[in-house]
Amino acid sequence: MTFPGIDFFLVLIIYIMIFLIITLSYNLAYGYTGVPDFGRAMAAGAGGFLCGYLPGRLMAYLLGIREDYLGNVLLIVDKINVALEKDPLTSIGLLVLTLILGAVAGGVLGLVASLPLFRGIRLFYLGVTLLAIQISFNTIIYHWEPIIRGEFGVPVPDPFRWLGHYRPPSIAPSFMRLTGVIVTSGIVLAIVAYYCISVSRSPLGRLLKAVRDDERSVEALGRDVRKIYVKVMTVSYALTGMAGVLFAYYQRYVIGLNFDKVAWTFWPIAMVILGGLANNKGTVVGTVVFITLKRFIMFYKSDLEFILPFSPLWLEGILLGILLMVILIYRPRGLFPEIPEMPLSREEIEKLKKRT
Amino acid sequence: MEISLPPLLSHPVVYANIISFMTISATLALTKTRVPNFAVATFGTIGIYISFTCIKILGIGLYPSLIFCFLGGGAVGVIIYWLLIKPLRRRGATREEMMIATLGLDIFLIALLNIYADFLTRNFKIMARDFTLEVYDFKAGGVDGVFIASTSIFFLIFISLHLIFSKTNIGIAMKAVGENPSLAECEGIDTEKLYVITWFLAGALPAIGGGFFPVYWIANPTISYFIIVTVFSGCVLGGFATIYDAVLGGYVVTLAQTILVSYLSDLVGLWILSYSFLVPLLIMIITIFLFPHGIYGLPWNRMINKIRSVVSGEEYSGGLRW
């Protein structure tokens, strides 16, 4: 039996960070607000596929490459990467721009996907619609070649390449690159986590919980529940869009099969439910547990082939299916059940107590 | 005299029958037991593999195997009720939780079907993926057997369901349970028995539909991914309310999808076939935006009165707001 090396753990950290962005934003929509969102993969795809479509074309334009982009994509992206290798500023600029645009693309998709709510449909209908839209979205990307060449996919320019170029001689370029992805993902995750924790402790977080628990009471108090749903979906999808961009940049290649509904919608749902709905700590634990489990299963796939009575290919589906059902039956509130969020820190509350 | 039925007619009708079996199943599960069943299309795949096993391993014919599809699918439905739905119901799961649980079930069943397909390939040396059962069909006077069988069985079951729900005590009790389970229990109705019957039907009907599927189309364990959008679209158009609306929704969506795409493929080329799912998606979106309660929610009485007034030339003042 082989043991995983350092690269395995670096990649594991990247996966955990990217999926934490998704699960924290999903928790905002489902855990706090109660929107049954089955289209999360679409939001990640909006960022990821945008990453396959835009940065390459933009850089080709800036570098004065006027060839047919999709026809010569491998050569063109190679030229772009050579240019980016010695240009950290442009690389960082490209990365930041794509992250912003990925968030915008995800947000627009979230806004469009939640528009049916304005027709007064039940949340269950929204779940059905989102699942259908997500399947259709993935199929369009897979078949429509002008976007990212469908099933063949496209390489993505590498904004972390300069790290390999300016590295200390004793460190491998791949290590530098993975470290770059980790740092970037960490910064994005920190922003997303700060936002989600702030929301959960603010009056807005309490409003979202009120909408989830009893939307009629909230309406009776004069709040437009539909607008709240749409805003939450837009913001939540925008955050997930950034995760899609990070994943595409990490992979350096995007194909039409990426961002499928099982890996990018159903697994995050299981992570959030296992951790605990409307509890960010639980979401973090659920994500770390699931991603680590998944990565180890993938790593030991060939070893598992001799132990399991069936192909390890189907192990993921069996595990995910059983876990979702068992958690919902026996532990619906997750490992860390929802607790009332303190709007202020304990010390500040104590100070206020003393003052009064 | 031999009548030759063009594929443009037989394929859409057979597909409409299959999808309508599933829309009835999903509507029954939602209205009678309040469970949004996201695994309904995979119940159809179970039917495909029951039929495949009967034909290839047990040597039973295509149409006799439908009995096993019905019974096997029904048994799966009941097992799912006992192991998943009942415990969830007992702890008071919300509808959203039920949705997620059936999604988990769907993923689990697809993985199981894949393992089963591997098992068949390894042990019986048969191709258990991407197969068709066209050669097992018969022709009657130039018409494909599957067209006759699927249509007649579909309408036989549909009429039986109509009679059960409107003429028998069980059917009326099921309606009562669907509307208010607590009140129904107070009236002495055995809700547990009715839930079991409903889930038997919810499993059996798509499985029969699945039995017809491989005659015209290539089947594999993940085929449900490709038909689920059509099934949901049919249910949404129907309004998730009664079996009649479910059938109407299923038929309208499927016929629109198959006929329109077939027509367009002649016009613009075969590439359009890859986007055929956009038709049901479009119907679903239009339904949600224009009449969110589907066909069921349309003001039929007012519409009929308006048509009558137009025909008779009288002035109609009832309004026609949806």
XYZ file of C-alpha atoms in Angstrom:
678
model
C 0.000 0.000 0.000
C 1.395 3.388 -0.995
C 1.197 6.458 1.208
C 0.203 9.844 -0.160
C 2.973 12.389 -0.709
C 3.109 16.110 -0.043
C 1.352 16.944 -3.326
C -1.654 14.872 -2.235
C -2.054 16.959 0.908
C -1.563 20.245 -0.959
C -4.280 19.244 -3.418
C -6.465 18.125 -0.493
C -6.121 21.586 1.069
C -7.074 23.200 -2.257
C -10.166 20.994 -2.588
C -11.189 21.670 1.013
C -10.844 25.428 0.517
C -12.735 25.500 -2.773
C -15.547 23.360 -1.386
C -15.675 25.401 1.804
C -16.480 28.453 -0.323
C -19.312 26.478 -1.896
C -20.692 24.947 1.287
C -20.561 28.182 3.285
C -22.449 29.968 0.523
C -24.854 27.023 0.216
C -25.446 27.159 3.961
C -26.444 30.793 3.537
C -29.112 29.815 0.997
C -30.400 26.537 2.432
C -29.287 26.493 6.065
C -30.187 30.077 6.955
C -32.898 30.935 4.428
C -34.383 27.514 3.608
C -34.116 27.741 -0.195
C -33.891 24.165 -1.541
C -31.160 24.918 -4.028
C -30.408 22.035 -6.374
C -28.555 24.128 -8.940
C -25.321 24.853 -7.093
C -23.185 23.150 -9.761
C -24.498 25.696 -12.228
C -23.089 28.558 -10.136
C -19.675 26.915 -9.885
C -19.901 26.163 -13.614
C -20.667 29.807 -14.378
C -17.303 30.761 -12.877
C -15.403 27.747 -14.182
C -16.663 27.877 -17.753
C -16.183 31.647 -17.831
C -12.592 30.914 -16.890
C -12.333 28.623 -19.910
C -13.956 31.183 -22.183
C -12.718 34.636 -21.249
C -9.123 34.918 -19.915
C -7.585 33.089 -22.874
C -9.386 35.215 -25.434
C -8.667 38.402 -23.498
C -4.971 37.648 -23.192
C -4.760 36.595 -26.845
C -6.277 39.955 -27.784
C -3.889 41.865 -25.525
C -0.895 39.980 -26.924
C -2.032 40.692 -30.461
C -2.702 37.045 -31.341
C -5.354 37.170 -34.050
C -5.605 33.457 -34.915
C -8.798 31.406 -34.626
C -8.858 30.907 -30.831
C -10.637 27.579 -30.499
C -8.947 26.118 -33.559
C -5.448 26.749 -32.151
C -6.280 26.926 -28.453
C -3.425 24.689 -27.278
C -0.792 26.760 -29.090
C -2.315 30.101 -28.159
C -2.625 29.273 -24.447
C 0.959 28.066 -24.532
C 2.046 31.461 -25.906
C -0.060 33.216 -23.259
C 1.523 31.132 -20.503
C 5.007 32.026 -21.761
C 4.039 35.705 -21.554
C 2.449 35.319 -18.110
C 5.472 33.477 -16.760
C 7.511 36.669 -16.679
C 4.700 39.053 -15.846
C 3.420 38.672 -12.253
C 1.378 41.876 -12.371
C -0.632 40.868 -15.418
C -1.058 37.373 -13.939
C -2.448 38.719 -10.671
C -4.600 41.229 -12.553
C -6.001 38.457 -14.729
C -6.709 36.304 -11.673
C -8.505 39.090 -9.794
C -10.469 40.145 -12.869
C -11.620 36.582 -13.522
C -12.609 36.115 -9.887
C -14.726 39.274 -10.034
C -16.290 38.298 -13.347
C -16.872 34.740 -12.080
C -18.751 36.184 -9.113
C -20.764 38.417 -11.444
C -21.584 35.458 -13.732
C -22.637 33.331 -10.747
C -24.692 36.178 -9.315
C -26.496 36.822 -12.599
C -27.271 33.112 -12.870
C -28.560 33.072 -9.285
C -30.753 36.077 -10.012
C -32.182 34.510 -13.184
C -32.642 31.099 -11.566
C -34.586 32.539 -8.644
C -36.878 34.757 -10.737
C -39.664 32.118 -10.734
C -40.081 32.915 -7.030
C -41.658 36.221 -8.040
C -44.503 34.225 -9.545
C -45.332 32.997 -6.075
C -44.318 29.387 -6.713
C -43.679 27.048 -3.819
C -40.073 26.426 -2.811
C -40.471 22.809 -3.863
C -41.155 23.983 -7.429
C -37.993 26.073 -7.304
C -36.010 22.950 -6.343
C -37.437 21.033 -9.308
C -36.809 23.952 -11.674
C -33.239 24.476 -10.502
C -32.420 20.805 -10.927
C -33.851 20.848 -14.457
C -32.051 24.093 -15.355
C -28.796 22.706 -13.991
C -29.016 19.516 -16.075
C -29.816 21.611 -19.148
C -26.991 24.065 -18.432
C -24.437 21.262 -18.223
C -25.762 19.610 -21.386
C -25.567 22.878 -23.339
C -21.965 23.469 -22.265
C -21.131 19.867 -23.137
C -22.601 20.036 -26.644
C -22.111 23.664 -27.678
C -18.558 23.833 -28.918
C -18.159 27.634 -29.372
C -17.929 28.104 -25.582
C -15.222 25.687 -24.431
C -15.186 23.068 -27.233
C -17.716 20.939 -25.323
C -16.414 17.483 -24.455
C -12.886 18.328 -25.660
C -12.534 21.325 -23.377
C -9.945 24.083 -23.436
C -6.756 24.810 -21.501
C -6.928 27.789 -19.177
C -4.095 30.355 -18.983
C -2.075 29.807 -15.835
C -1.836 32.928 -13.632
C 0.367 31.045 -11.122
C 3.103 30.206 -13.575
C 5.264 33.169 -12.599
C 5.651 31.608 -9.146
C 7.553 28.741 -10.746
C 9.696 31.174 -12.728
C 10.730 33.274 -9.705
C 11.061 30.350 -7.297
C 14.119 29.594 -5.145
C 16.196 26.956 -6.994
C 15.661 24.273 -4.331
C 11.849 24.305 -4.655
C 9.960 22.518 -7.422
C 7.774 24.685 -9.734
C 4.726 22.458 -9.088
C 5.046 23.061 -5.340
C 5.196 26.818 -5.875
C 2.183 26.678 -8.139
C 0.103 24.651 -5.664
C 1.148 27.036 -2.882
C -0.026 29.943 -5.042
C -3.408 28.291 -5.550
C -3.663 27.629 -1.797
C -2.870 31.241 -0.899
C -5.369 32.611 -3.427
C -8.068 30.141 -2.343
C -7.301 31.013 1.276
C -7.797 34.735 0.638
C -11.102 34.149 -1.190
C -12.220 31.703 1.509
C -11.348 34.199 4.243
C -13.489 36.867 2.545
C -16.396 34.439 2.048
C -16.140 33.063 5.604
C -15.970 36.583 7.080
C -19.057 37.570 5.088
C -21.016 34.431 6.050
C -20.114 34.694 9.742
C -20.947 38.411 9.770
C -24.324 37.735 8.159
C -25.095 34.959 10.616
C -24.430 37.298 13.568
C -26.225 40.303 12.126
C -29.901 41.289 12.104
C -29.884 40.116 8.470
C -28.985 36.583 9.619
C -31.869 36.621 12.074
C -34.173 37.862 9.340
C -33.067 34.996 7.061
C -33.772 32.463 9.809
C -37.174 34.037 10.367
C -37.936 33.694 6.643
C -36.917 30.039 6.795
C -38.977 29.285 9.898
C -42.139 31.194 9.093
C -42.259 33.272 5.939
C -45.849 34.348 6.530
C -44.975 36.003 9.837
C -42.121 37.855 8.158
C -44.489 38.990 5.417
C -46.958 40.120 8.046
C -44.206 42.300 9.489
C -43.858 44.054 6.140
C -40.855 42.356 4.577
C -40.942 41.150 0.976
C -39.928 37.502 1.368
C -39.549 36.912 -2.386
C -37.025 39.741 -2.658
C -35.088 38.285 0.269
C -34.981 34.867 -1.414
C -33.765 36.373 -4.686
C -31.094 38.495 -2.985
C -29.789 35.531 -1.010
C -29.679 33.344 -4.102
C -27.839 36.038 -6.064
C -25.205 36.594 -3.380
C -24.827 32.884 -2.642
C -24.403 32.019 -6.328
C -21.892 34.858 -6.760
C -19.720 33.423 -3.968
C -19.923 29.941 -5.514
C -18.974 31.398 -8.904
C -15.577 32.365 -7.433
C -15.043 28.764 -6.302
C -15.614 27.670 -9.918
C -12.953 30.127 -11.132
C -10.438 28.870 -8.559
C -11.086 25.259 -9.542
C -10.618 26.004 -13.241
C -7.352 27.825 -12.566
C -6.173 25.010 -10.331
C -6.953 22.393 -13.019
C -5.615 24.533 -15.896
C -8.174 22.856 -18.145
C -11.972 22.984 -18.359
C -14.168 20.448 -20.159
C -17.916 20.200 -20.574
C -18.082 17.356 -18.057
C -16.719 19.494 -15.197
C -19.110 20.889 -12.595
C -21.505 17.952 -12.687
C -24.486 17.854 -10.370
C -23.291 14.976 -8.182
C -19.913 16.435 -7.242
C -20.874 20.107 -7.178
C -24.461 20.043 -5.912
C -25.245 16.814 -4.094
C -21.936 16.426 -2.264
C -22.059 20.010 -0.917
C -25.637 19.368 0.243
C -24.451 16.271 2.126
C -21.531 18.230 3.629
C -23.799 20.985 4.922
C -26.406 18.575 6.276
C -23.815 16.371 7.974
C -22.135 19.373 9.596
C -25.332 21.043 10.686
C -27.666 23.450 8.943
C -27.283 27.146 9.773
C -24.086 26.453 11.640
C -20.888 27.585 9.951
C -18.688 25.529 12.281
C -20.647 22.419 11.337
C -20.349 23.272 7.651
C -16.570 23.477 7.981
C -16.397 20.106 9.778
C -18.769 18.442 7.273
C -16.758 19.743 4.321
C -13.382 18.724 5.750
C -14.657 15.214 6.622
C -16.312 14.576 3.258
C -13.551 16.005 1.075
C -10.842 14.129 2.962
C -12.835 10.900 2.667
C -13.419 11.460 -1.045
C -9.785 12.260 -1.806
C -8.533 9.219 0.107
C -11.035 6.977 -1.715
C -9.775 8.371 -5.022
C -6.174 7.875 -3.995
C -6.703 4.271 -2.915
C -9.092 3.424 -5.770
C -6.811 0.800 -7.279
C -6.239 -0.847 -3.865
C -9.960 -0.821 -3.151
C -10.581 -2.761 -6.348
C -9.225 -5.906 -4.666
C -11.226 -5.419 -1.461
C -14.612 -4.353 -2.795
C -16.963 -6.785 -4.546
C -17.746 -4.070 -7.103
C -15.888 -1.387 -9.032
C -14.735 1.507 -6.780
C -16.182 3.821 -9.440
C -19.618 3.342 -7.878
C -18.450 3.641 -4.288
C -18.914 7.401 -4.323
C -22.587 7.108 -5.329
C -23.261 4.395 -2.766
C -21.589 6.377 0.025
C -23.189 9.693 -0.886
C -26.656 8.169 -1.265
C -26.517 6.227 1.993
C -25.025 9.136 3.940
C -27.677 11.573 2.736
C -30.501 9.188 3.651
C -29.050 8.080 6.993
C -28.207 11.626 8.129
C -31.691 12.840 7.240
C -33.309 9.973 9.140
C -31.119 9.797 12.234
C -29.332 13.128 12.529
C -31.257 15.765 10.563
C -29.733 18.608 12.589
C -26.211 17.408 11.734
C -23.161 16.944 13.927
C -23.348 20.531 15.156
C -26.991 21.529 15.552
C -27.987 25.131 15.048
C -27.403 27.382 18.041
C -28.537 30.985 18.578
C -25.847 33.254 17.139
C -24.490 35.920 19.496
C -24.598 39.321 17.761
C -21.678 40.495 19.915
C -18.725 38.722 21.446
C -19.172 37.271 24.954
C -16.925 39.944 26.483
C -18.917 42.746 24.910
C -22.148 41.221 26.190
C -20.658 40.977 29.678
C -19.593 44.640 29.470
C -23.117 45.671 28.466
C -24.543 43.628 31.337
C -22.307 45.376 33.803
C -23.207 48.784 32.431
C -26.923 48.101 32.802
C -53.877 -5.046 -45.403
C -50.685 -3.897 -43.803
C -50.590 -0.461 -42.239
C -47.181 1.094 -41.859
C -46.948 3.497 -38.968
C -44.300 6.197 -39.488
C -41.684 6.463 -36.688
C -42.695 10.130 -36.393
C -45.962 8.905 -34.892
C -45.007 5.711 -33.072
C -41.877 6.978 -31.281
C -43.480 10.080 -29.740
C -46.540 8.140 -28.593
C -44.475 5.361 -26.985
C -42.258 7.971 -25.312
C -45.343 9.876 -24.135
C -46.720 6.676 -22.588
C -43.445 6.022 -20.763
C -43.148 9.598 -19.467
C -46.812 9.671 -18.449
C -46.322 6.556 -16.317
C -43.634 8.529 -14.492
C -45.601 11.768 -14.184
C -48.507 9.809 -12.663
C -46.086 8.179 -10.214
C -44.500 11.499 -9.159
C -47.906 13.157 -8.814
C -49.284 10.265 -6.735
C -46.272 10.310 -4.409
C -46.594 14.072 -3.893
C -50.355 14.395 -3.571
C -51.072 11.244 -1.564
C -47.977 10.976 0.613
C -46.507 14.511 0.323
C -43.150 13.230 -0.897
C -41.504 14.957 -3.881
C -39.917 11.907 -5.483
C -36.749 12.907 -7.350
C -35.917 9.252 -8.012
C -38.969 8.661 -10.190
C -37.016 8.371 -13.450
C -34.605 5.911 -11.842
C -37.609 3.757 -10.892
C -38.047 3.549 -14.668
C -34.432 2.390 -15.024
C -35.174 -0.356 -12.475
C -37.959 -1.470 -14.825
C -35.492 -1.478 -17.724
C -33.139 -3.819 -15.855
C -35.936 -6.104 -14.595
C -37.122 -6.487 -18.172
C -33.525 -6.967 -19.414
C -32.877 -9.669 -16.778
C -36.123 -11.492 -17.580
C -35.354 -11.546 -21.296
C -31.612 -12.203 -21.337
C -31.199 -14.476 -18.322
C -34.568 -16.029 -17.555
C -35.585 -16.334 -21.207
C -38.961 -14.673 -20.663
C -40.436 -12.651 -23.533
C -40.513 -8.864 -23.634
C -44.192 -8.434 -22.840
C -44.563 -11.160 -20.168
C -41.574 -9.519 -18.444
C -43.739 -6.427 -17.872
C -45.579 -8.350 -15.142
C -42.259 -8.707 -13.338
C -41.537 -5.014 -13.965
C -44.843 -4.119 -12.332
C -44.361 -6.411 -9.347
C -40.618 -5.760 -8.976
C -40.987 -1.986 -9.317
C -43.876 -2.040 -6.843
C -41.813 -4.086 -4.381
C -38.956 -1.580 -4.662
C -41.442 1.247 -4.022
C -42.758 -0.464 -0.877
C -39.245 -1.221 0.415
C -38.291 2.422 -0.120
C -41.393 3.489 1.756
C -40.562 1.248 4.715
C -36.851 2.008 4.884
C -36.760 5.683 3.927
C -40.076 7.491 3.722
C -41.710 6.038 6.833
C -38.814 6.836 9.208
C -38.592 10.342 7.729
C -42.325 10.845 8.107
C -42.227 9.543 11.674
C -39.694 12.159 12.704
C -41.651 14.898 10.939
C -39.272 15.642 8.058
C -40.060 18.749 6.009
C -40.822 18.560 2.301
C -37.364 19.963 1.501
C -35.759 17.203 3.568
C -37.856 14.622 1.733
C -36.611 16.082 -1.552
C -32.998 15.759 -0.494
C -33.587 12.230 0.804
C -35.054 11.135 -2.539
C -32.103 12.773 -4.304
C -29.822 10.641 -2.140
C -31.969 7.644 -3.007
C -31.624 8.460 -6.699
C -27.820 8.574 -6.488
C -27.789 5.335 -4.474
C -30.075 3.510 -6.923
C -28.046 4.627 -9.942
C -24.853 3.336 -8.282
C -26.608 0.033 -7.478
C -27.817 -0.307 -11.068
C -24.283 0.296 -12.294
C -22.983 -2.415 -9.970
C -25.729 -4.730 -11.209
C -24.795 -3.987 -14.837
C -21.157 -4.830 -14.018
C -22.316 -8.044 -12.350
C -24.333 -9.083 -15.416
C -21.462 -8.324 -17.768
C -18.917 -10.190 -15.628
C -20.967 -13.273 -14.766
C -23.241 -13.737 -17.771
C -20.985 -12.250 -20.469
C -23.758 -10.038 -21.797
C -23.613 -6.378 -22.721
C -25.583 -4.785 -19.886
C -24.972 -1.182 -20.919
C -26.050 0.722 -24.028
C -28.362 -2.026 -25.224
C -31.721 -2.114 -26.999
C -34.362 -4.827 -26.945
C -35.797 -3.988 -30.364
C -35.322 -7.533 -31.675
C -37.700 -8.905 -29.041
C -40.575 -6.763 -30.279
C -43.255 -8.020 -32.665
C -45.074 -6.417 -35.563
C -48.823 -6.567 -36.048
C -49.944 -5.554 -39.526
C -46.914 -3.316 -39.998
C -47.372 -1.588 -36.664
C -44.702 -2.014 -34.003
C -45.816 -4.151 -31.070
C -44.446 -1.662 -28.564
C -46.752 1.023 -29.948
C -49.821 -1.172 -29.526
C -48.755 -2.686 -26.195
C -47.551 0.502 -24.500
C -50.605 2.478 -25.578
C -53.117 -0.203 -24.630
C -51.432 -1.029 -21.298
C -51.073 2.659 -20.493
C -54.743 3.401 -21.102
C -55.817 0.211 -19.321
C -53.873 1.267 -16.230
C -55.036 4.855 -16.533
C -58.701 3.816 -16.679
C -58.138 1.396 -13.780
C -56.604 4.205 -11.717
C -59.507 6.476 -12.621
C -61.977 3.819 -11.460
C -59.988 3.130 -8.285
C -59.798 6.814 -7.338
C -63.387 7.666 -8.179
C -65.399 4.520 -7.513
C -63.719 2.537 -4.743
C -63.483 3.179 -1.022
C -59.708 2.790 -1.156
C -59.393 5.499 -3.823
C -61.603 7.911 -1.920
C -59.697 7.153 1.291
C -56.434 7.868 -0.562
C -57.796 11.269 -1.584
C -58.719 11.972 2.028
C -55.255 10.933 3.234
C -53.637 13.149 0.608
C -55.631 16.170 1.743
C -55.479 15.747 5.504
C -53.825 12.613 6.943
C -54.660 13.424 10.581
C -58.336 13.959 9.855
C -58.386 10.782 7.745
C -56.941 8.832 10.678
C -59.596 10.277 12.972
C -62.189 8.932 10.554
C -60.735 5.449 11.064
C -58.827 5.232 7.760
C -55.736 3.012 7.884
C -53.301 5.579 6.483
C -50.346 3.205 6.740
C -51.978 0.717 4.369
C -52.791 3.485 1.900
C -49.233 4.820 1.955
C -47.961 1.339 1.159
C -50.412 1.028 -1.752
C -49.436 4.470 -3.049
C -45.732 3.650 -2.919
C -46.378 0.317 -4.598
C -47.999 2.212 -7.465
C -45.281 4.898 -7.377
C -42.681 2.179 -7.941
C -44.650 -0.073 -10.274
C -45.852 2.493 -12.829
C -42.455 3.927 -13.848
C -41.035 0.393 -13.896
C -43.629 -0.658 -16.483
C -42.789 2.438 -18.510
C -39.126 1.492 -18.216
C -39.926 -1.961 -19.597
C -40.941 -0.362 -22.910
C -38.023 2.035 -23.090
C -35.245 -0.202 -24.545
C -37.408 -1.239 -27.491
C -36.851 2.080 -29.231
C -34.025 3.728 -27.320
C -30.584 2.764 -26.044
C -30.671 2.037 -22.313
C -28.050 2.223 -19.573
C -28.060 2.732 -15.776
C -27.781 6.516 -16.066
C -30.563 6.987 -18.604
C -32.718 8.679 -15.947
C -30.502 11.791 -16.168
C -31.746 12.294 -19.713
C -35.455 11.891 -19.061
C -35.884 13.495 -15.659
C -36.257 17.010 -17.131
C -39.122 15.816 -19.345
C -40.800 14.076 -16.389
C -40.595 17.142 -14.152
C -41.741 19.389 -16.952
C -44.798 17.166 -17.468
C -45.538 17.236 -13.726
C -45.159 21.024 -13.498
C -47.360 21.530 -16.558
C -49.924 19.199 -15.010
C -49.711 21.109 -11.747
C -48.715 18.184 -9.480
C -52.388 17.719 -8.663
C -54.352 14.852 -10.227
C -53.487 11.866 -12.402
C -55.470 13.376 -15.290
C -53.387 16.547 -15.317
C -50.240 14.449 -14.913
C -51.105 12.439 -18.036
C -52.063 15.539 -19.986
C -48.855 17.282 -18.905
C -46.744 14.224 -19.745
C -48.331 13.843 -23.161
C -48.140 17.531 -24.123
C -44.493 17.888 -23.085
C -43.334 14.642 -24.672
C -45.190 15.101 -27.942
C -43.997 18.706 -28.163
C -40.416 17.609 -27.496
C -40.264 14.685 -29.900
C -42.308 16.118 -32.759
C -40.776 19.595 -32.620
C -37.206 18.308 -32.405
C -37.818 15.791 -35.173
C -39.213 18.572 -37.378
C -36.347 20.903 -36.535
C -33.724 18.231 -37.208
C -35.046 17.927 -40.773
C -34.904 21.675 -41.075
C -31.573 22.621 -39.487
C -29.681 19.351 -39.102
C -29.172 16.496 -36.658
C -27.136 18.605 -34.209
C -30.397 19.914 -32.784
C -31.114 16.466 -31.286
C -28.564 17.143 -28.533
C -30.667 20.078 -27.356
C -34.030 18.288 -27.342
C -34.283 18.677 -23.545
C -34.605 22.446 -24.036
C -38.213 21.985 -25.180
C -39.440 20.516 -21.854
C -37.317 23.036 -19.971
C -38.889 25.875 -21.923
C -42.376 24.475 -21.273
C -41.550 24.232 -17.573
C -40.338 27.832 -17.412
C -43.301 29.161 -19.418
C -45.665 27.237 -17.137
C -44.067 28.631 -14.007
C -44.179 32.197 -15.274
C -47.601 32.191 -16.938
C -49.698 29.741 -14.917
C -47.652 28.462 -11.964
C -50.339 26.017 -10.854
C -50.227 24.233 -14.205
C -53.152 22.897 -16.180
C -54.891 21.995 -12.929
C -54.886 25.602 -11.774
C -56.381 27.055 -14.941
C -59.845 28.596 -14.526
C -61.522 25.976 -16.693
C -65.112 26.977 -15.823
C -64.537 30.607 -16.691
C -62.693 29.646 -19.875
C -65.528 27.370 -20.987
C -68.088 30.061 -20.165
C -66.136 32.593 -22.186
C -65.908 30.232 -25.158
C -69.620 29.570 -24.871
C -70.390 33.270 -24.787
C -68.187 33.865 -27.839
C -69.928 31.032 -29.716
C -73.415 32.182 -28.752
C -72.595 35.867 -29.314
C -73.593 36.882 -25.768
C -71.586 39.357 -23.747
C -69.340 37.749 -21.148
C -68.554 39.709 -18.027
C -66.935 37.084 -15.833
C -63.321 38.071 -16.596
C -60.497 35.665 -17.359
C -57.730 36.203 -14.910
C -55.355 33.347 -14.207
